[in-house]
Amino acid sequence: MNSSEMKNTKKAVRLLQAKGSVPLEPRCASIKSNQTMGRITDLREDDDSAELSLIQRKETDSAEHSHVSMKSDQSMDRIIHFRKEACSTHLSLIQRKETDSAEHSHVSMKSDRSMGREIVFRKEACSTDLSRVQEETLETSRRKMDFIFKELEHKVISLVKNQLKMFVKLLSLDYPACSEREEEDESSIRDGALKITLHVLRNMNQTDLANMLQTKLAPSCHTKFKHTLSEKFQKINEGISNTGTSALLKEIYTELYITEGGTGEVNNEHEVRQIELASRRPATQDKPIKCNDIFKDKSIRSVLTKGVAGIGKTVSVQKFILDWAEGKANQDVLFIFPLPFRELNLMKEKHLSLLALLRQFFTDIKELKPRNYYNYKVMFIFDGLDECRLPLDFQNNESVFDVTQSASVDVLLTNIIKGNLLPSALLWITTRPAAANQIPSDSINQITEVRGFSDPQKEEYFRKRISDQSLAERIITHMKSSRSLYIMCHIPVFCWIAATVLERMLGEAESGEIPKTLTQMFTQFLVFQINQSNQKYHRKKDMDHKQTTKIILALGKLAFQQLEKGNLIFYEADLRECGIDVSEMSAWSGVCTQIFREEFGLYPGKVFTFVHLSVQEFLAALYAFLSAVSNNRDVLLQLITPVSCFFKKSKSDFFKSAVDRALQSENGHLDLFLRFLLGLSLKSNQTLLQDLLPGTVSRFYSKKGINMYIKEKIRQIPSPEKTICLFHCLNELNDHSLVQEVQNYQNRGLHGAKLSLAQWSAVAFVILNSEEELDVFDLQKFDKSEECFLRLLPVVKASRKVVLFNCSLTEKSYAALASALSSDCSSLREMDLSYSELKQDISVKLLSAGLENPHCKLEKLGLSNCSIGKEGCATLVSALNSNASHLKELNLNWNNLGDSGVMLLSGLLEDPHCKLENLQLFSCDLTEKSCAILLTALSLSSSSLRQLNLGNNELQDSGVKLFSAGLANPHCKLEIIWLCNCGIGEEGCAALLSALNSNPSHLRELNLNSNRTGGSRLKLSALLEDPFYKLEKLHI
């Protein structure tokens, strides 16, 4: 367009602006389009350089009725380009490059942007293609967007380059650490660039460089914060020092055995029982993980760590924080905030923001701004969920998303855990097993379990703890001689207790009977600690017996009352309730610091705890014992009824009622208490107490009546776990008569032995307390009766494989077997029930209840010839579908499943979580339909199936052809196939040959016995010699 044409065009536009529209000729079109709304109207030449202002004015003339009006929203907010096309439109809304000039006519244009006025283009015989206009408008928009993003790319690259140059300077050794002196906008840019840089560096495996850069750019308080935590967590109060000072963690720390996986479900068994079962679990079944690696998988935000009391959860947290603070691990995390529940309980009534909460715990971080908590990678550690006294109402608590928003501490915690507050923050929660379900499962990404010391770690601890290595070896030998003591050594605190006692008794300082039972060990420990504190603090050999008695009874009462409530930590109000004046506790000196002590945390407030749950249980038993034998008071009865607890019956009746009370406990929380209580009735233990607490212990000693009562209970009670507890009680009473009886039977062999119920329980106790590894439990080696099986159930749980071949199990037995499969502590990985009838639906349902439980980790299941029909198969497959990630081998040979059963099984095989590798369906009444059904499962890339037995089924050539189609699929990775006696002829063999030719890389063994292979025999045999194929065995 030349300058003259441009002038004419501008003049036309000005006329339109001045006059509005003129009368329209009948043939002219009125184009009304929302595409022009709010857009700039440009008049461009070929180079798109000419622009005219937006036509915006009120039009006064009306359009004639004969005109065509076209209206569209596409004209809103767009640029209008006036160009010339072949069309004779004088001024058209087109956007393309043209060089021809436009002929002028009067045009009326109406757009939604021009406040309801029409923009009308007059034209004779106008043939404007509106769709082409729209396409060209979109093309122009794309060009503009490309231009914008090219410029953006240039500026972003320039910005990032500048930031990277600054990062390089920061990483030079002589460049000082950076403080937050930049302006807010510059800091935001830096934070964004830093996140990208750190992400790329870590993907390049330049972790150290990334950590160094992050530290350099950390706020000035970062170094001081780390130093404060290092000072706080570098020492551990193990209660072992004669000078009263704490030991350095790195000097005495022994690596703990931590496993990955598991569920957050509650385990209500007594924790000592859990330890006993866990000690039997083969290490090969676990997936160990280092403490510092629990957040190594970057997809994990939250971890729940379980473990029984004193097993090492808090020490693991302490070591994790110390290694971080000293720059040894997890340096990608900028701030770690340890917030123990025992200290958060003290803030139960507080109403404050998360920002204020953290500043109360950590004074070094007051300079951090709210945005820092979102920009930096931070971690919260909530230690001791089982000690939490906050409601943690995840369903009803209000939602909080801002770190400056005030709420109760309970609300803040639930919002952090749910991910509402600081959703990118890492989260680590520790708990005892009984409280694990307080956190919603969808808020936890991974579960780990602290298992304490493994057997090698136990020995390592004693060698570190005892400087005299010869003495350390003697202690290790003695602990191994008592199975009950050695099992307890999984708990680090018990190792300390044992080392404290045995170092004195096996050394030159002291003599006496070496402890072989738990009661003896804890009695000696108590005596040693009180004697030690008396000599240290009072500087005299003769102790104040009256003061000592007062302290022990007060602590015993506190221990007893809080044990019944399930509390392991206590506050001032709990102490006052038991008559303990906190202000006078300084006079208790060594007893408090070695057995019962005040915890000094990050938050100012008094928290008290016994050194371990077992110490609390021992003192609770001692309090109950002294109350009974010295004051005729039955404190156990007082728990049931508030009436007078004085009794007139014999002392033996008190112990019998204690046995009954413990057996009534559903979760066995009084099991260890009962063992201590009965053990205290022995003369040897009372002699020690008499010297310690003269005048408090009457000369009551255990009578045979108590022993006989316990043996009678062993015969009567149906629970095999409770009978094991009672055998431990007999052990504390030094009564080994039942055990010795069954050991005589064991020497002659127990196959077919007709033992009493008590004797079968004794067999279970002996097996569980032997050092032999429990690999296979075969009921036929004992007695196939229901009574024998139920009494030996604890052995079944502790075994890797259980064989119940050709056993006529009852519904009761199947229910018990399901409970074993469902146990969190179960070691079962293989189970063979072959030739044991499951034809009754109830039996299959009972068994399936165990198989579908998430605790069930069964890998091999043998159900050959169990009379399982179609209904039973449906129940079984449904259970396996619910828990499909463990089972690798399933044997259903000789069951009347039919094609419908295979249909159910194919659903299991098609599940991406299914790990089944070996499926046995020999003689299951299958037809060619089953081959068609299995076709999809065989063709899945996610399939784990490697071995399939379809032998002795009427598949025929037609079925094998269908099966071969799946075998030919490159995703099929079958290595062993059994098709013996399936009615296969040469046609079927040809299909198999064709399939192997298409997919020769996997099949190693093929069984075609008892089929009409004919001339195909030679062709199939030739595959063995051909290196193109992997076939190694051919049965034909």
mmCIF file of N, CA and C in Angstrom, residues 80 275 296 349 423 480 508 630 822 826 919 971 996 1024:
data_model
loop_
_atom_site.group_PDB
_atom_site.id
_atom_site.type_symbol
_atom_site.label_atom_id
_atom_site.label_comp_id
_atom_site.label_asym_id
_atom_site.label_seq_id
_atom_site.Cartn_x
_atom_site.Cartn_y
_atom_site.Cartn_z
ATOM 1 N N ILE A 80 -8.050 -5.193 14.811
ATOM 2 C CA ILE A 80 -8.731 -5.249 13.507
ATOM 3 C C ILE A 80 -7.772 -4.729 12.457
ATOM 4 N N ILE A 275 8.353 -58.545 70.959
ATOM 5 C CA ILE A 275 9.799 -58.699 70.803
ATOM 6 C C ILE A 275 10.165 -60.162 70.653
ATOM 7 N N LYS A 296 15.328 -40.778 51.868
ATOM 8 C CA LYS A 296 16.170 -40.787 50.666
ATOM 9 C C LYS A 296 15.323 -40.776 49.406
ATOM 10 N N GLU A 349 -3.366 -25.971 76.221
ATOM 11 C CA GLU A 349 -4.331 -24.874 76.325
ATOM 12 C C GLU A 349 -3.918 -23.645 75.532
ATOM 13 N N PRO A 423 2.685 -27.765 53.044
ATOM 14 C CA PRO A 423 2.503 -29.083 52.405
ATOM 15 C C PRO A 423 3.784 -29.713 51.873
ATOM 16 N N LYS A 480 23.383 -65.123 76.930
ATOM 17 C CA LYS A 480 22.951 -66.129 75.957
ATOM 18 C C LYS A 480 22.441 -67.393 76.640
ATOM 19 N N GLU A 508 34.916 -57.959 90.333
ATOM 20 C CA GLU A 508 35.430 -58.238 91.666
ATOM 21 C C GLU A 508 34.645 -57.525 92.755
ATOM 22 N N SER A 630 2.619 -56.716 103.299
ATOM 23 C CA SER A 630 2.912 -55.921 104.490
ATOM 24 C C SER A 630 1.684 -55.245 105.073
ATOM 25 N N SER A 822 -2.849 -63.204 60.101
ATOM 26 C CA SER A 822 -3.171 -61.790 60.295
ATOM 27 C C SER A 822 -2.286 -61.112 61.325
ATOM 28 N N SER A 826 3.759 -62.222 62.503
ATOM 29 C CA SER A 826 3.848 -63.533 61.870
ATOM 30 C C SER A 826 5.035 -63.625 60.920
ATOM 31 N N LEU A 919 1.529 -70.552 38.644
ATOM 32 C CA LEU A 919 0.118 -70.922 38.810
ATOM 33 C C LEU A 919 -0.068 -72.363 38.355
ATOM 34 N N HIS A 971 5.144 -59.693 25.047
ATOM 35 C CA HIS A 971 5.045 -59.392 26.480
ATOM 36 C C HIS A 971 4.964 -60.655 27.330
ATOM 37 N N LEU A 996 6.436 -70.076 19.377
ATOM 38 C CA LEU A 996 7.826 -70.054 19.831
ATOM 39 C C LEU A 996 8.733 -69.373 18.824
ATOM 40 N N LEU A 1024 15.575 -77.869 20.757
ATOM 41 C CA LEU A 1024 16.571 -78.009 21.819
ATOM 42 C C LEU A 1024 17.980 -77.735 21.311
#
